[in-house]
PDB file of C-alpha atoms in Angstrom:
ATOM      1  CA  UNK A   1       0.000   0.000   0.000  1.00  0.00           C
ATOM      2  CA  UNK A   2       0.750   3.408  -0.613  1.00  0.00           C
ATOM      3  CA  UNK A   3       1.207   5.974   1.774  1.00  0.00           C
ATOM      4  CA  UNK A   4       1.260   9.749   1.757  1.00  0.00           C
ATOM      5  CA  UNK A   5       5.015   9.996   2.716  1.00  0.00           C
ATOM      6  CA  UNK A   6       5.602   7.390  -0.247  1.00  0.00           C
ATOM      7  CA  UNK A   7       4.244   9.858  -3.024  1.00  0.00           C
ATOM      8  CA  UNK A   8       5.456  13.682  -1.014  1.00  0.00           C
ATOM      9  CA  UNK A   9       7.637  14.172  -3.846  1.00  0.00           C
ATOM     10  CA  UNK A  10       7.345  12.676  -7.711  1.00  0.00           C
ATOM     11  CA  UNK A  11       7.979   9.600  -8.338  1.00  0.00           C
ATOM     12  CA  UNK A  12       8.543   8.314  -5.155  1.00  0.00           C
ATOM     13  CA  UNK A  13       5.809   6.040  -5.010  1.00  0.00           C
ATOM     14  CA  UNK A  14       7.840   3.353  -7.607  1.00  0.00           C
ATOM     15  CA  UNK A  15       9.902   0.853  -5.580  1.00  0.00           C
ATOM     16  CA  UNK A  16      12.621   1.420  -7.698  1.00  0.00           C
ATOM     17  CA  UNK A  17      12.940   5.236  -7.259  1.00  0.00           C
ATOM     18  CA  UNK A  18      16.177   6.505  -6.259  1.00  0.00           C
ATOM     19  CA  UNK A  19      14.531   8.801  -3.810  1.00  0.00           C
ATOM     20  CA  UNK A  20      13.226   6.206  -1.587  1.00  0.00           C
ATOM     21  CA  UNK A  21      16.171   5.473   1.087  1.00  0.00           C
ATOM     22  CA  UNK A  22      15.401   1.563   0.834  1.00  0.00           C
ATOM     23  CA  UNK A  23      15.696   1.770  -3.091  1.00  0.00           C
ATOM     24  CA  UNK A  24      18.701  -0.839  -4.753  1.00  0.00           C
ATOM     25  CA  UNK A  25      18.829   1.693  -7.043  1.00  0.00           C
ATOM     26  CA  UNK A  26      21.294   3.898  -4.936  1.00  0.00           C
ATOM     27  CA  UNK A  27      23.810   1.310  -4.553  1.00  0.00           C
ATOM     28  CA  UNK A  28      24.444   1.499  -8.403  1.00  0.00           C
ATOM     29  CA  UNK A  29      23.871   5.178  -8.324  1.00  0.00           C
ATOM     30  CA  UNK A  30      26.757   5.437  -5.999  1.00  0.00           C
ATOM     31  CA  UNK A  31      28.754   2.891  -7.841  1.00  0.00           C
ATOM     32  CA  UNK A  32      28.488   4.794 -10.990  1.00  0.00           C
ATOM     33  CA  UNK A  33      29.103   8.269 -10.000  1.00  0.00           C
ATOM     34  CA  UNK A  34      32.149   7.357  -8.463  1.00  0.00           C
ATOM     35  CA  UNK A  35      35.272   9.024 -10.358  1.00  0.00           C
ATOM     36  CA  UNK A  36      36.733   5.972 -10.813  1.00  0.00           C
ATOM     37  CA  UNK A  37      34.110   4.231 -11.646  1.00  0.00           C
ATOM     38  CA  UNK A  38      33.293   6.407 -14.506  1.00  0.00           C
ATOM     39  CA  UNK A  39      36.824   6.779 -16.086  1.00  0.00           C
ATOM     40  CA  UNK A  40      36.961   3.066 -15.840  1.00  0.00           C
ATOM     41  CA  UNK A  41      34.452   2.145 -17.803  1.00  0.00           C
ATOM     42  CA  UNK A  42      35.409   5.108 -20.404  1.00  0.00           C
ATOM     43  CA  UNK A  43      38.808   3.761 -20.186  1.00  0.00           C
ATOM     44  CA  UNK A  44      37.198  -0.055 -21.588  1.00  0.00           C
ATOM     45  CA  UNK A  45      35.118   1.240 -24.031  1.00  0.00           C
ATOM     46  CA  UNK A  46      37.647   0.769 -26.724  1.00  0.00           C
ATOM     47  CA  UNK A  47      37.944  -2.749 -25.649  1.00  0.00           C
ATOM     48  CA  UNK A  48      39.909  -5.158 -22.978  1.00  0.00           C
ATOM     49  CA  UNK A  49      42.545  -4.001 -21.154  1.00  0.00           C
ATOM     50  CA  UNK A  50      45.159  -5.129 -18.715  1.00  0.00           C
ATOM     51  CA  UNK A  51      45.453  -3.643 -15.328  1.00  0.00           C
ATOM     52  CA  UNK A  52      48.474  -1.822 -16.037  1.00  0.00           C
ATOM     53  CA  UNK A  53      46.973  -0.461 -19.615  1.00  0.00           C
ATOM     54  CA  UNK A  54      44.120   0.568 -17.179  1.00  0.00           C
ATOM     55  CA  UNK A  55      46.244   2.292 -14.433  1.00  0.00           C
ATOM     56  CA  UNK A  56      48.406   4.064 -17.129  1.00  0.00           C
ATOM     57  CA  UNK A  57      45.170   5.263 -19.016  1.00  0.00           C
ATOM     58  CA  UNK A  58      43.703   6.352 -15.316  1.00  0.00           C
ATOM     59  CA  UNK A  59      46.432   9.090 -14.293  1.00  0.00           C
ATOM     60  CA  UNK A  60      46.439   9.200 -10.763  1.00  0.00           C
ATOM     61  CA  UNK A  61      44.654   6.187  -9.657  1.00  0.00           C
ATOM     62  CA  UNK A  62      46.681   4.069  -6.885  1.00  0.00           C
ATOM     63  CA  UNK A  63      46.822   0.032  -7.118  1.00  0.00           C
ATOM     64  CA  UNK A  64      44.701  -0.250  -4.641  1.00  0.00           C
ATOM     65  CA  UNK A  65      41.765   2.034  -5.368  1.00  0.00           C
ATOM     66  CA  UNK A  66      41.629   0.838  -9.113  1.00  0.00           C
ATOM     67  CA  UNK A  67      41.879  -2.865  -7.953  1.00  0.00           C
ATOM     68  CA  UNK A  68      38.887  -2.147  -5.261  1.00  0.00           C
ATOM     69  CA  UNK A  69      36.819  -0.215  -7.984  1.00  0.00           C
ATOM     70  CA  UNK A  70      37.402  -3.419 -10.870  1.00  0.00           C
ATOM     71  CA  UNK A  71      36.271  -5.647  -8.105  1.00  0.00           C
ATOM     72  CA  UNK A  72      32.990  -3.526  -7.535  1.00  0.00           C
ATOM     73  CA  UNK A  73      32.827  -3.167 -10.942  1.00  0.00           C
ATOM     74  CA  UNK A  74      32.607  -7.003 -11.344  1.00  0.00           C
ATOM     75  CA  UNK A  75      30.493  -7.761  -9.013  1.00  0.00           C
ATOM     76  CA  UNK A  76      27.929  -5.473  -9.811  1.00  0.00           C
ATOM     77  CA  UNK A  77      27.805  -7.348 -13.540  1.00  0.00           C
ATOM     78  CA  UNK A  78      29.974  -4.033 -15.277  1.00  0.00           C
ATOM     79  CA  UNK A  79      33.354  -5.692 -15.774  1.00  0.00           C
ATOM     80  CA  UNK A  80      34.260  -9.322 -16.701  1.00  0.00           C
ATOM     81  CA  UNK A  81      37.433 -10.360 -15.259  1.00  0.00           C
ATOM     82  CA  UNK A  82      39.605 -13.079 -17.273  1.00  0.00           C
ATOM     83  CA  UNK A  83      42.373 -14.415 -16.371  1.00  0.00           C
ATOM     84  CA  UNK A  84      44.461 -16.539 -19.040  1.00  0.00           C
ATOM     85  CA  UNK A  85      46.364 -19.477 -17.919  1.00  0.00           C
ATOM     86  CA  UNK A  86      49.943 -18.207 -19.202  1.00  0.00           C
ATOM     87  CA  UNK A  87      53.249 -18.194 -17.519  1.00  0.00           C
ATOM     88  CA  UNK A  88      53.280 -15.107 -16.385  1.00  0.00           C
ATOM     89  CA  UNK A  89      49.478 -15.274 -15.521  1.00  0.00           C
ATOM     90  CA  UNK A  90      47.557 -12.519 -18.082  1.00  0.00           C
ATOM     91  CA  UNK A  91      44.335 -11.035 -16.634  1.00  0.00           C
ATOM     92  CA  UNK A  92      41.631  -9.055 -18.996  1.00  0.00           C
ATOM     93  CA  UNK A  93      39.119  -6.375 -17.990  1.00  0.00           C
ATOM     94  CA  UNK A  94      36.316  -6.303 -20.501  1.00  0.00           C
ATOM     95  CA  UNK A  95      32.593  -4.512 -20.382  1.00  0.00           C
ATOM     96  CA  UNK A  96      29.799  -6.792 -20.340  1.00  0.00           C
ATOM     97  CA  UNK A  97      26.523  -5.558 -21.772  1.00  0.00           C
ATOM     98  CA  UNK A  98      25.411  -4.062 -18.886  1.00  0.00           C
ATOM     99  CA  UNK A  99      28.562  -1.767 -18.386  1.00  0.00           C
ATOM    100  CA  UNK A 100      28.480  -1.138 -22.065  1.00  0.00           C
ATOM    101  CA  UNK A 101      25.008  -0.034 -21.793  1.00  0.00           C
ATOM    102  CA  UNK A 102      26.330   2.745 -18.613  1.00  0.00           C
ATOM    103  CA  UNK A 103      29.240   4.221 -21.051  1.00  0.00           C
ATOM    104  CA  UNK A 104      26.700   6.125 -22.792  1.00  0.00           C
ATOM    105  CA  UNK A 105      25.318   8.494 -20.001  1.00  0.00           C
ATOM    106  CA  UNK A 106      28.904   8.116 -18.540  1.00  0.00           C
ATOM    107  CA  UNK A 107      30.369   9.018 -21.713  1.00  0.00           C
ATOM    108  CA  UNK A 108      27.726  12.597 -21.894  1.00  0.00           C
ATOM    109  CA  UNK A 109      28.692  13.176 -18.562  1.00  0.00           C
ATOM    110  CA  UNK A 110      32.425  13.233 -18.951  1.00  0.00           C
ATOM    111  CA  UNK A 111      31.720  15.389 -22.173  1.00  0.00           C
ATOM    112  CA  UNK A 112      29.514  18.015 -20.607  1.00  0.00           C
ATOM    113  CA  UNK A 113      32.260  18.352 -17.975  1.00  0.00           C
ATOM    114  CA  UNK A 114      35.234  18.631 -20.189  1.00  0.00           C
ATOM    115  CA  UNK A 115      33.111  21.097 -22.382  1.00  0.00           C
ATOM    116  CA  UNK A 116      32.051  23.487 -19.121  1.00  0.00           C
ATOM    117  CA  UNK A 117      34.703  22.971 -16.560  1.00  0.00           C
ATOM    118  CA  UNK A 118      35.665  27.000 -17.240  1.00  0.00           C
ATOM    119  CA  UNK A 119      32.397  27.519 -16.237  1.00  0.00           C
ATOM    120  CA  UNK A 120      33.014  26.139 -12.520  1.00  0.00           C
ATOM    121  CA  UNK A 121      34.549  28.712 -10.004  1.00  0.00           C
ATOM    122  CA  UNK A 122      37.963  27.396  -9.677  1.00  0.00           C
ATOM    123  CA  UNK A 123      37.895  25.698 -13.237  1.00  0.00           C
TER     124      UNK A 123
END
């Protein structure tokens, strides 16, 4: 059932709606406008990459933060993670459909930033 405090503000009243504090949705919200979240998934647009491709490509990313945000990544369906069975062992980041589906808003929102950052005091 419905209550008032469900549908104070629109589109509340839809289970999935960010706005509700119970709402899934925000975990992926949060996952995906993370910085290095987003420039991850930019960065594997263009296909599979390595982990060092992927920390060269990310400027200023530490080991452990990018390794942390591949692992969220992957277990919130974005990234695939293979790992060939080569002396020494290779290991692929690739987008699945689902984290090729997020580069396109990710890929506006990058844009619209690099396009207006003058327009941001202290841009």
């Amino acid at each position: 059932m419905t209550t008032a405090a469900d549908t104070s503000e629109e589109g509340c009243g839809d289970a999935r709606s960010v706005y509700r504090a119970a709402c899934p949705c925000r975990d992926m919200l949060d996952l995906l406008a993370n910085k290095w979240s987003a420039l991850a998934l930019g960065a594997l647009e263009d296909g599979p990459r390595r982990f060092g491709a992927l920390r060269t490509r990310l400027q200023g990313v530490s080991p452990k933060v990018l390794t942390q945000t591949l692992r969220r990544l992957e277990e919130h369906g974005l990234v695939d993670r293979t790992v060939y069975a080569e002396v020494p062992a290779r290991v692929e980041y690739r987008l699945t459909p689902l984290g090729a589906d997020a580069c396109a808003p990710l890929a506006h929102l990058r844009s619209w930033v690099e396009q207006n950052i003058d327009r941001f005091p202290g841009g």
